Short mmCIF file of N, CA, C and O in Angstrom, two decimals:
data_model
loop_
_atom_site.label_atom_id
_atom_site.label_comp_id
_atom_site.label_asym_id
_atom_site.label_seq_id
_atom_site.Cartn_x
_atom_site.Cartn_y
_atom_site.Cartn_z
N MET A 24 -79.35 167.72 63.76
CA MET A 24 -78.80 168.59 62.73
C MET A 24 -78.96 167.88 61.39
O MET A 24 -78.66 166.72 61.26
N SER A 25 -79.44 168.58 60.40
CA SER A 25 -79.63 167.98 59.09
C SER A 25 -78.29 167.79 58.40
O SER A 25 -77.30 168.42 58.74
N ALA A 26 -78.28 166.89 57.42
CA ALA A 26 -77.05 166.60 56.69
C ALA A 26 -76.56 167.84 55.93
O ALA A 26 -75.40 167.95 55.59
N GLU A 27 -77.46 168.77 55.67
CA GLU A 27 -77.11 169.96 54.90
C GLU A 27 -76.54 171.08 55.76
O GLU A 27 -76.01 172.04 55.24
N THR A 28 -76.66 170.99 57.08
CA THR A 28 -76.20 172.05 57.96
C THR A 28 -74.68 172.01 58.07
O THR A 28 -74.09 170.96 58.29
N LEU A 29 -74.05 173.18 57.90
CA LEU A 29 -72.59 173.27 58.03
C LEU A 29 -72.16 173.01 59.46
O LEU A 29 -72.90 173.31 60.40
N SER A 30 -70.95 172.55 59.63
CA SER A 30 -70.37 172.41 60.97
C SER A 30 -69.99 173.79 61.49
O SER A 30 -69.90 174.76 60.72
N SER A 31 -69.74 173.86 62.78
CA SER A 31 -69.29 175.13 63.37
C SER A 31 -68.00 175.61 62.71
O SER A 31 -67.84 176.80 62.43
N GLU A 32 -67.09 174.69 62.44
CA GLU A 32 -65.80 175.05 61.82
C GLU A 32 -66.00 175.59 60.41
O GLU A 32 -65.39 176.59 60.02
N ALA A 33 -66.86 174.92 59.63
CA ALA A 33 -67.12 175.37 58.25
C ALA A 33 -67.80 176.73 58.25
O ALA A 33 -67.47 177.60 57.42
N LEU A 34 -68.74 176.95 59.18
CA LEU A 34 -69.42 178.25 59.25
C LEU A 34 -68.43 179.33 59.68
O LEU A 34 -68.47 180.45 59.16
N GLN A 35 -67.52 179.02 60.60
CA GLN A 35 -66.50 179.99 61.03
C GLN A 35 -65.63 180.39 59.84
O GLN A 35 -65.34 181.57 59.65
N GLN A 36 -65.23 179.43 59.02
CA GLN A 36 -64.42 179.73 57.84
C GLN A 36 -65.17 180.64 56.87
O GLN A 36 -64.60 181.58 56.31
N LEU A 37 -66.46 180.37 56.69
CA LEU A 37 -67.28 181.20 55.81
C LEU A 37 -67.40 182.62 56.36
O LEU A 37 -67.24 183.60 55.61
N LEU A 38 -67.64 182.75 57.64
CA LEU A 38 -67.73 184.06 58.29
C LEU A 38 -66.43 184.84 58.15
O LEU A 38 -66.44 186.04 57.85
N ASP A 39 -65.31 184.16 58.37
CA ASP A 39 -64.00 184.82 58.36
C ASP A 39 -63.57 185.31 56.99
O ASP A 39 -62.62 186.09 56.89
N ARG A 40 -64.26 184.90 55.95
CA ARG A 40 -63.92 185.38 54.60
C ARG A 40 -64.22 186.86 54.45
O ARG A 40 -63.59 187.54 53.65
N GLY A 41 -65.19 187.38 55.21
CA GLY A 41 -65.57 188.78 55.09
C GLY A 41 -64.78 189.68 56.03
O GLY A 41 -64.80 189.46 57.25
N PRO A 42 -64.09 190.69 55.51
CA PRO A 42 -63.32 191.60 56.37
C PRO A 42 -64.17 192.27 57.46
O PRO A 42 -63.71 192.44 58.58
N PHE A 43 -65.41 192.64 57.13
CA PHE A 43 -66.27 193.28 58.13
C PHE A 43 -66.58 192.29 59.26
O PHE A 43 -66.55 192.66 60.44
N ASN A 44 -66.84 191.04 58.91
CA ASN A 44 -67.10 190.02 59.92
C ASN A 44 -65.87 189.81 60.81
O ASN A 44 -66.00 189.64 62.02
N ARG A 45 -64.69 189.83 60.20
CA ARG A 45 -63.46 189.69 60.99
C ARG A 45 -63.30 190.88 61.92
O ARG A 45 -62.88 190.73 63.06
N TRP A 46 -63.64 192.09 61.45
CA TRP A 46 -63.54 193.28 62.28
C TRP A 46 -64.48 193.18 63.49
O TRP A 46 -64.14 193.61 64.59
N LEU A 47 -65.66 192.59 63.28
CA LEU A 47 -66.59 192.39 64.39
C LEU A 47 -66.17 191.22 65.29
O LEU A 47 -66.79 191.00 66.32
N SER A 48 -65.14 190.52 64.90
CA SER A 48 -64.55 189.42 65.69
C SER A 48 -65.58 188.36 66.07
O SER A 48 -65.72 188.01 67.23
N PHE A 49 -66.29 187.87 65.06
CA PHE A 49 -67.28 186.83 65.31
C PHE A 49 -66.62 185.48 65.59
O PHE A 49 -65.67 185.10 64.92
N THR A 50 -67.16 184.78 66.57
CA THR A 50 -66.78 183.41 66.86
C THR A 50 -68.06 182.58 66.85
O THR A 50 -69.04 182.94 67.52
N VAL A 51 -68.06 181.50 66.08
CA VAL A 51 -69.21 180.60 66.06
C VAL A 51 -69.17 179.77 67.34
O VAL A 51 -68.20 179.08 67.60
N LEU A 52 -70.23 179.86 68.13
CA LEU A 52 -70.32 179.11 69.38
C LEU A 52 -71.10 177.81 69.21
O LEU A 52 -70.82 176.82 69.88
N LYS A 53 -72.09 177.84 68.30
CA LYS A 53 -72.95 176.68 68.15
C LYS A 53 -73.65 176.71 66.80
O LYS A 53 -74.03 177.77 66.31
N VAL A 54 -73.81 175.54 66.20
CA VAL A 54 -74.63 175.35 65.01
C VAL A 54 -75.40 174.06 65.23
O VAL A 54 -74.80 173.03 65.51
N ASP A 55 -76.73 174.15 65.15
CA ASP A 55 -77.53 172.94 65.26
C ASP A 55 -78.85 173.14 64.51
O ASP A 55 -79.03 174.16 63.84
N ALA A 56 -79.75 172.19 64.64
CA ALA A 56 -81.02 172.24 63.92
C ALA A 56 -81.86 173.45 64.33
O ALA A 56 -82.72 173.90 63.56
N ASP A 57 -81.61 174.00 65.52
CA ASP A 57 -82.37 175.16 65.99
C ASP A 57 -81.82 176.48 65.48
O ASP A 57 -82.47 177.51 65.63
N GLY A 58 -80.60 176.50 64.94
CA GLY A 58 -80.02 177.73 64.45
C GLY A 58 -78.55 177.83 64.82
O GLY A 58 -77.87 176.82 64.96
N ILE A 59 -78.10 179.07 64.98
CA ILE A 59 -76.68 179.30 65.28
C ILE A 59 -76.55 180.25 66.47
O ILE A 59 -77.49 180.97 66.81
N GLU A 60 -75.38 180.23 67.06
CA GLU A 60 -75.04 181.18 68.12
C GLU A 60 -73.65 181.71 67.82
O GLU A 60 -72.72 180.95 67.57
N LEU A 61 -73.54 183.05 67.81
CA LEU A 61 -72.27 183.73 67.52
C LEU A 61 -71.92 184.65 68.67
O LEU A 61 -72.80 185.21 69.33
N LYS A 62 -70.62 184.85 68.88
CA LYS A 62 -70.14 185.86 69.81
C LYS A 62 -69.45 186.94 69.00
O LYS A 62 -68.67 186.64 68.10
N ALA A 63 -69.75 188.20 69.31
CA ALA A 63 -69.04 189.34 68.73
C ALA A 63 -68.20 189.95 69.84
O ALA A 63 -68.74 190.37 70.87
N ALA A 64 -66.89 189.96 69.65
CA ALA A 64 -65.98 190.49 70.67
C ALA A 64 -66.04 192.02 70.68
O ALA A 64 -65.83 192.66 69.66
N TRP A 65 -66.33 192.57 71.85
CA TRP A 65 -66.52 194.01 71.99
C TRP A 65 -65.27 194.78 71.58
O TRP A 65 -64.15 194.36 71.84
N ARG A 66 -65.49 195.93 70.94
CA ARG A 66 -64.42 196.83 70.52
C ARG A 66 -64.74 198.24 71.00
O ARG A 66 -65.89 198.65 70.95
N ASP A 67 -63.71 198.97 71.37
CA ASP A 67 -63.90 200.35 71.81
C ASP A 67 -64.48 201.21 70.69
O ASP A 67 -65.19 202.18 70.96
N GLU A 68 -64.22 200.86 69.44
CA GLU A 68 -64.74 201.64 68.30
C GLU A 68 -66.26 201.58 68.19
O GLU A 68 -66.86 202.34 67.43
N TRP A 69 -66.91 200.68 68.89
CA TRP A 69 -68.37 200.58 68.86
C TRP A 69 -69.06 201.69 69.64
O TRP A 69 -70.24 201.95 69.46
N VAL A 70 -68.31 202.36 70.54
CA VAL A 70 -68.90 203.37 71.42
C VAL A 70 -69.37 204.57 70.62
O VAL A 70 -68.63 205.12 69.80
N VAL A 71 -70.61 205.00 70.89
CA VAL A 71 -71.15 206.18 70.23
C VAL A 71 -71.21 207.37 71.18
O VAL A 71 -71.11 208.50 70.76
N ASN A 72 -71.33 207.11 72.46
CA ASN A 72 -71.42 208.17 73.47
C ASN A 72 -70.30 207.93 74.48
O ASN A 72 -70.36 207.00 75.27
N VAL A 73 -69.27 208.76 74.42
CA VAL A 73 -68.08 208.53 75.24
C VAL A 73 -68.34 208.67 76.74
O VAL A 73 -67.63 208.07 77.55
N GLU A 74 -69.34 209.47 77.13
CA GLU A 74 -69.65 209.60 78.55
C GLU A 74 -70.37 208.34 79.07
O GLU A 74 -70.05 207.83 80.14
N ARG A 75 -71.34 207.85 78.32
CA ARG A 75 -72.13 206.68 78.76
C ARG A 75 -71.52 205.36 78.29
O ARG A 75 -71.79 204.33 78.86
N ARG A 76 -70.76 205.38 77.20
CA ARG A 76 -70.03 204.21 76.65
C ARG A 76 -70.92 203.10 76.10
O ARG A 76 -70.56 201.95 76.11
N TYR A 77 -72.10 203.46 75.60
CA TYR A 77 -72.93 202.40 75.01
C TYR A 77 -72.62 202.22 73.53
O TYR A 77 -72.05 203.09 72.87
N THR A 78 -72.99 201.06 73.03
CA THR A 78 -72.69 200.65 71.66
C THR A 78 -73.65 201.31 70.67
O THR A 78 -74.86 201.39 70.93
N HIS A 79 -73.13 201.73 69.54
CA HIS A 79 -73.93 202.33 68.47
C HIS A 79 -74.95 201.33 67.95
O HIS A 79 -74.65 200.14 67.78
N GLY A 80 -76.15 201.80 67.69
CA GLY A 80 -77.22 200.94 67.18
C GLY A 80 -76.90 200.29 65.85
O GLY A 80 -77.38 199.19 65.55
N GLY A 81 -76.09 200.95 65.05
CA GLY A 81 -75.70 200.37 63.76
C GLY A 81 -74.88 199.10 63.93
O GLY A 81 -74.99 198.16 63.12
N ILE A 82 -74.08 199.05 64.97
CA ILE A 82 -73.31 197.83 65.27
C ILE A 82 -74.27 196.71 65.66
O ILE A 82 -74.14 195.57 65.20
N LEU A 83 -75.25 197.03 66.51
CA LEU A 83 -76.23 196.02 66.91
C LEU A 83 -77.03 195.52 65.70
O LEU A 83 -77.27 194.32 65.56
N ALA A 84 -77.40 196.44 64.81
CA ALA A 84 -78.13 196.05 63.60
C ALA A 84 -77.26 195.15 62.72
O ALA A 84 -77.76 194.16 62.15
N ALA A 85 -75.98 195.47 62.63
CA ALA A 85 -75.07 194.64 61.83
C ALA A 85 -74.96 193.24 62.42
O ALA A 85 -74.95 192.25 61.68
N ILE A 86 -74.90 193.14 63.74
CA ILE A 86 -74.81 191.83 64.38
C ILE A 86 -76.09 191.03 64.13
O ILE A 86 -76.03 189.84 63.80
N VAL A 87 -77.25 191.69 64.23
CA VAL A 87 -78.51 191.02 63.92
C VAL A 87 -78.49 190.52 62.47
O VAL A 87 -78.83 189.36 62.20
N ASP A 88 -78.09 191.38 61.55
CA ASP A 88 -78.09 191.03 60.13
C ASP A 88 -77.13 189.88 59.83
O ASP A 88 -77.50 188.92 59.14
N VAL A 89 -75.92 189.96 60.32
CA VAL A 89 -74.93 188.90 60.06
C VAL A 89 -75.39 187.58 60.66
O VAL A 89 -75.33 186.54 60.02
N ALA A 90 -75.89 187.61 61.89
CA ALA A 90 -76.33 186.36 62.54
C ALA A 90 -77.48 185.73 61.76
O ALA A 90 -77.48 184.52 61.51
N ALA A 91 -78.47 186.54 61.38
CA ALA A 91 -79.61 186.00 60.63
C ALA A 91 -79.15 185.46 59.27
O ALA A 91 -79.55 184.36 58.86
N ASP A 92 -78.29 186.21 58.59
CA ASP A 92 -77.77 185.78 57.29
C ASP A 92 -77.03 184.45 57.42
O ASP A 92 -77.24 183.52 56.63
N TYR A 93 -76.20 184.32 58.44
CA TYR A 93 -75.40 183.10 58.58
C TYR A 93 -76.19 181.93 59.16
O TYR A 93 -75.76 180.79 59.03
N ALA A 94 -77.35 182.19 59.74
CA ALA A 94 -78.26 181.08 60.08
C ALA A 94 -78.74 180.44 58.78
O ALA A 94 -78.84 179.21 58.66
N ILE A 95 -79.00 181.28 57.78
CA ILE A 95 -79.36 180.77 56.45
C ILE A 95 -78.15 180.11 55.80
O ILE A 95 -78.25 179.02 55.25
N ALA A 96 -76.99 180.75 55.90
CA ALA A 96 -75.76 180.20 55.29
C ALA A 96 -75.43 178.83 55.85
O ALA A 96 -74.91 177.97 55.12
N ALA A 97 -75.72 178.60 57.12
CA ALA A 97 -75.44 177.30 57.73
C ALA A 97 -76.22 176.20 57.03
O ALA A 97 -75.76 175.06 56.95
N GLN A 98 -77.38 176.53 56.48
CA GLN A 98 -78.19 175.55 55.77
C GLN A 98 -77.92 175.56 54.27
O GLN A 98 -77.96 174.53 53.62
N LEU A 99 -77.65 176.74 53.72
CA LEU A 99 -77.50 176.91 52.28
C LEU A 99 -76.06 176.69 51.81
O LEU A 99 -75.82 176.39 50.64
N GLY A 100 -75.09 176.90 52.71
CA GLY A 100 -73.69 176.74 52.35
C GLY A 100 -73.02 178.00 51.86
O GLY A 100 -71.85 178.00 51.51
N ARG A 101 -73.76 179.13 51.88
CA ARG A 101 -73.21 180.41 51.43
C ARG A 101 -74.02 181.54 52.04
O ARG A 101 -75.22 181.39 52.26
N PRO A 102 -73.38 182.68 52.31
CA PRO A 102 -74.14 183.84 52.77
C PRO A 102 -74.94 184.40 51.60
O PRO A 102 -74.63 184.12 50.43
N VAL A 103 -75.97 185.17 51.91
CA VAL A 103 -76.87 185.70 50.88
C VAL A 103 -77.12 187.19 51.09
O VAL A 103 -76.96 187.69 52.22
N PRO A 104 -77.53 187.90 50.04
CA PRO A 104 -77.80 189.34 50.18
C PRO A 104 -79.04 189.62 51.03
O PRO A 104 -80.04 188.90 50.94
N THR A 105 -78.96 190.67 51.81
CA THR A 105 -80.09 191.14 52.60
C THR A 105 -81.00 191.97 51.71
O THR A 105 -80.54 192.87 51.02
N ILE A 106 -82.30 191.68 51.76
CA ILE A 106 -83.28 192.47 51.02
C ILE A 106 -83.90 193.52 51.94
O ILE A 106 -84.08 194.67 51.57
N ASP A 107 -84.24 193.09 53.15
CA ASP A 107 -84.90 193.98 54.09
C ASP A 107 -84.60 193.49 55.49
O ASP A 107 -84.47 192.29 55.72
N ILE A 108 -84.48 194.42 56.41
CA ILE A 108 -84.25 194.02 57.81
C ILE A 108 -84.93 195.03 58.73
O ILE A 108 -85.01 196.22 58.43
N ARG A 109 -85.42 194.50 59.82
CA ARG A 109 -86.01 195.34 60.87
C ARG A 109 -85.31 195.00 62.17
O ARG A 109 -85.11 193.83 62.49
N VAL A 110 -84.94 196.03 62.92
CA VAL A 110 -84.24 195.83 64.19
C VAL A 110 -84.97 196.59 65.28
O VAL A 110 -85.36 197.75 65.08
N ASP A 111 -85.13 195.94 66.42
CA ASP A 111 -85.69 196.58 67.61
C ASP A 111 -84.59 196.63 68.66
O ASP A 111 -83.85 195.66 68.84
N TYR A 112 -84.51 197.77 69.36
CA TYR A 112 -83.52 197.95 70.40
C TYR A 112 -84.23 197.89 71.76
O TYR A 112 -85.22 198.57 71.97
N HIS A 113 -83.71 197.05 72.66
CA HIS A 113 -84.39 196.80 73.92
C HIS A 113 -83.71 197.49 75.11
O HIS A 113 -84.38 197.87 76.05
N LYS A 114 -82.40 197.62 75.07
CA LYS A 114 -81.67 198.36 76.11
C LYS A 114 -80.29 198.67 75.57
O LYS A 114 -79.84 198.07 74.60
N ALA A 115 -79.62 199.63 76.22
CA ALA A 115 -78.27 200.01 75.79
C ALA A 115 -77.31 198.83 75.97
O ALA A 115 -77.36 198.15 76.99
N ALA A 116 -76.48 198.61 74.97
CA ALA A 116 -75.45 197.58 75.06
C ALA A 116 -74.17 198.26 75.55
O ALA A 116 -73.56 199.06 74.85
N MET A 117 -73.80 197.94 76.76
CA MET A 117 -72.62 198.52 77.38
C MET A 117 -71.39 197.71 76.98
O MET A 117 -71.52 196.62 76.41
N PRO A 118 -70.16 198.20 77.25
CA PRO A 118 -68.97 197.46 76.86
C PRO A 118 -68.99 196.01 77.34
O PRO A 118 -69.35 195.73 78.48
N GLY A 119 -68.63 195.13 76.43
CA GLY A 119 -68.61 193.70 76.71
C GLY A 119 -69.03 192.92 75.48
O GLY A 119 -69.77 193.44 74.63
N ASP A 120 -68.55 191.71 75.39
CA ASP A 120 -68.90 190.86 74.25
C ASP A 120 -70.41 190.67 74.17
O ASP A 120 -71.11 190.68 75.18
N LEU A 121 -70.89 190.49 72.93
CA LEU A 121 -72.31 190.27 72.69
C LEU A 121 -72.50 188.90 72.06
O LEU A 121 -71.66 188.43 71.29
N THR A 122 -73.61 188.26 72.39
CA THR A 122 -73.94 186.95 71.84
C THR A 122 -75.21 187.08 71.02
O THR A 122 -76.20 187.67 71.48
N ALA A 123 -75.18 186.52 69.82
CA ALA A 123 -76.35 186.53 68.94
C ALA A 123 -76.81 185.10 68.71
O ALA A 123 -76.01 184.22 68.42
N ARG A 124 -78.11 184.91 68.86
CA ARG A 124 -78.73 183.63 68.54
C ARG A 124 -79.68 183.87 67.38
O ARG A 124 -80.52 184.78 67.44
N ALA A 125 -79.51 183.07 66.33
CA ALA A 125 -80.30 183.29 65.12
C ALA A 125 -80.87 181.97 64.61
O ALA A 125 -80.28 180.91 64.81
N ARG A 126 -82.02 182.10 63.94
CA ARG A 126 -82.65 180.92 63.36
C ARG A 126 -83.36 181.29 62.07
O ARG A 126 -83.77 182.45 61.88
N VAL A 127 -83.50 180.30 61.21
CA VAL A 127 -84.26 180.48 59.97
C VAL A 127 -85.74 180.36 60.32
O VAL A 127 -86.15 179.39 60.96
N VAL A 128 -86.52 181.33 59.90
CA VAL A 128 -87.96 181.30 60.10
C VAL A 128 -88.61 180.57 58.93
O VAL A 128 -89.49 179.72 59.11
N ARG A 129 -88.17 180.90 57.72
CA ARG A 129 -88.69 180.26 56.50
C ARG A 129 -87.60 180.23 55.46
O ARG A 129 -87.00 181.26 55.14
N MET A 130 -87.34 179.05 54.93
CA MET A 130 -86.35 178.90 53.85
C MET A 130 -87.13 178.72 52.55
O MET A 130 -87.91 177.78 52.41
N GLY A 131 -86.92 179.65 51.63
CA GLY A 131 -87.58 179.59 50.34
C GLY A 131 -86.58 179.47 49.21
O GLY A 131 -85.38 179.68 49.40
N SER A 132 -87.06 179.15 48.03
CA SER A 132 -86.16 178.99 46.88
C SER A 132 -85.66 180.34 46.36
O SER A 132 -84.59 180.42 45.79
N GLN A 133 -86.44 181.40 46.57
CA GLN A 133 -86.06 182.75 46.12
C GLN A 133 -85.73 183.68 47.28
O GLN A 133 -84.76 184.41 47.24
N TYR A 134 -86.59 183.65 48.29
CA TYR A 134 -86.47 184.54 49.44
C TYR A 134 -86.62 183.73 50.72
O TYR A 134 -87.43 182.82 50.79
N SER A 135 -85.85 184.10 51.73
CA SER A 135 -85.93 183.42 53.02
C SER A 135 -85.96 184.45 54.13
O SER A 135 -85.52 185.60 53.95
N THR A 136 -86.47 184.04 55.28
CA THR A 136 -86.58 184.91 56.43
C THR A 136 -85.84 184.28 57.61
O THR A 136 -85.95 183.08 57.84
N ALA A 137 -85.09 185.12 58.32
CA ALA A 137 -84.39 184.66 59.52
C ALA A 137 -84.48 185.75 60.57
O ALA A 137 -84.68 186.93 60.25
N GLU A 138 -84.33 185.34 61.83
CA GLU A 138 -84.37 186.32 62.92
C GLU A 138 -83.20 186.09 63.86
O GLU A 138 -82.64 184.99 63.90
N ALA A 139 -82.85 187.13 64.59
CA ALA A 139 -81.74 187.05 65.54
C ALA A 139 -82.05 187.87 66.77
O ALA A 139 -82.76 188.88 66.70
N HIS A 140 -81.50 187.42 67.89
CA HIS A 140 -81.60 188.12 69.18
C HIS A 140 -80.18 188.31 69.69
O HIS A 140 -79.37 187.38 69.64
N VAL A 141 -79.88 189.51 70.17
CA VAL A 141 -78.54 189.84 70.65
C VAL A 141 -78.61 190.10 72.16
O VAL A 141 -79.45 190.88 72.62
N TYR A 142 -77.70 189.44 72.88
CA TYR A 142 -77.67 189.51 74.34
C TYR A 142 -76.33 190.06 74.83
O TYR A 142 -75.29 189.79 74.22
N ASP A 143 -76.37 190.78 75.94
CA ASP A 143 -75.12 191.28 76.54
C ASP A 143 -74.49 190.20 77.42
O ASP A 143 -75.01 189.08 77.51
N GLN A 144 -73.40 190.56 78.09
CA GLN A 144 -72.67 189.59 78.92
C GLN A 144 -73.50 189.05 80.08
O GLN A 144 -73.23 187.96 80.59
N ASP A 145 -74.51 189.81 80.50
CA ASP A 145 -75.36 189.37 81.61
C ASP A 145 -76.56 188.56 81.12
O ASP A 145 -77.40 188.16 81.93
N GLY A 146 -76.66 188.37 79.81
CA GLY A 146 -77.77 187.62 79.25
C GLY A 146 -79.01 188.45 78.98
O GLY A 146 -80.06 187.91 78.63
N ALA A 147 -78.90 189.77 79.12
CA ALA A 147 -80.04 190.66 78.85
C ALA A 147 -80.17 190.90 77.35
O ALA A 147 -79.17 191.12 76.66
N LEU A 148 -81.39 190.89 76.86
CA LEU A 148 -81.67 191.17 75.45
C LEU A 148 -81.41 192.64 75.16
O LEU A 148 -82.01 193.51 75.81
N VAL A 149 -80.52 192.94 74.20
CA VAL A 149 -80.24 194.33 73.85
C VAL A 149 -80.83 194.71 72.50
O VAL A 149 -81.16 195.86 72.26
N ALA A 150 -80.97 193.73 71.59
CA ALA A 150 -81.55 194.01 70.27
C ALA A 150 -82.08 192.71 69.67
O ALA A 150 -81.61 191.62 70.01
N SER A 151 -83.05 192.86 68.79
CA SER A 151 -83.56 191.71 68.06
C SER A 151 -84.02 192.19 66.69
O SER A 151 -84.23 193.39 66.49
N GLY A 152 -84.14 191.27 65.77
CA GLY A 152 -84.59 191.68 64.45
C GLY A 152 -84.88 190.50 63.56
O GLY A 152 -84.59 189.35 63.89
N ARG A 153 -85.44 190.83 62.41
CA ARG A 153 -85.82 189.83 61.41
C ARG A 153 -85.49 190.41 60.04
O ARG A 153 -85.72 191.58 59.79
N GLY A 154 -84.95 189.55 59.18
CA GLY A 154 -84.59 190.00 57.84
C GLY A 154 -85.11 189.06 56.77
O GLY A 154 -85.40 187.89 57.03
N THR A 155 -85.22 189.62 55.58
CA THR A 155 -85.55 188.85 54.38
C THR A 155 -84.29 188.82 53.53
O THR A 155 -83.63 189.86 53.35
N TYR A 156 -83.97 187.65 53.01
CA TYR A 156 -82.72 187.44 52.29
C TYR A 156 -82.99 186.79 50.94
O TYR A 156 -83.91 185.99 50.81
N PHE A 157 -82.18 187.14 49.94
CA PHE A 157 -82.33 186.62 48.59
C PHE A 157 -81.55 185.32 48.48
O PHE A 157 -80.31 185.31 48.45
N THR A 158 -82.27 184.20 48.46
CA THR A 158 -81.64 182.88 48.52
C THR A 158 -81.66 182.13 47.20
O THR A 158 -81.28 180.96 47.16
N ALA A 159 -82.10 182.78 46.12
CA ALA A 159 -82.08 182.11 44.81
C ALA A 159 -80.66 181.74 44.44
O ALA A 159 -79.70 182.41 44.85
N SER A 160 -80.50 180.67 43.69
CA SER A 160 -79.17 180.25 43.25
C SER A 160 -78.52 181.35 42.42
O SER A 160 -79.17 181.96 41.59
N PRO A 161 -77.22 181.58 42.65
CA PRO A 161 -76.53 182.60 41.85
C PRO A 161 -76.46 182.17 40.39
O PRO A 161 -76.37 180.98 40.10
N LYS A 162 -76.53 183.14 39.53
CA LYS A 162 -76.42 182.86 38.08
C LYS A 162 -74.98 182.51 37.76
O LYS A 162 -74.06 183.13 38.25
N ALA A 163 -74.81 181.50 36.95
CA ALA A 163 -73.47 181.05 36.56
C ALA A 163 -72.82 182.00 35.59
O ALA A 163 -73.40 182.77 34.94
#
């Protein structure tokens, strides 16, 4: 782990500052040189189809986005705005906690790219994606 990478505790504190992140009940499981791992605690409000009980794709996209963003934040020390994101859905996410693994693909002075993969409780891939983030220093 590089000297610049935040600890799991510091990344958890950064995540918890956002009300939306708290609503998704993120827990930082791991931070290392390879990236981060987050758990999102399942909520009944995620259900889009009450008969089948699968999770809405927007929730999966949000988990991909937050995980990728915070993979960058672990290195940069702050979350950054999303410029563009692409999400692929691989199978329905049924009720149960989800785990996201994310890594920085390219860290740039203005723009950076990160990707995330989201897995269900059985370890099956349910969604993946890649985003571009605005990493330029904020204006004072």
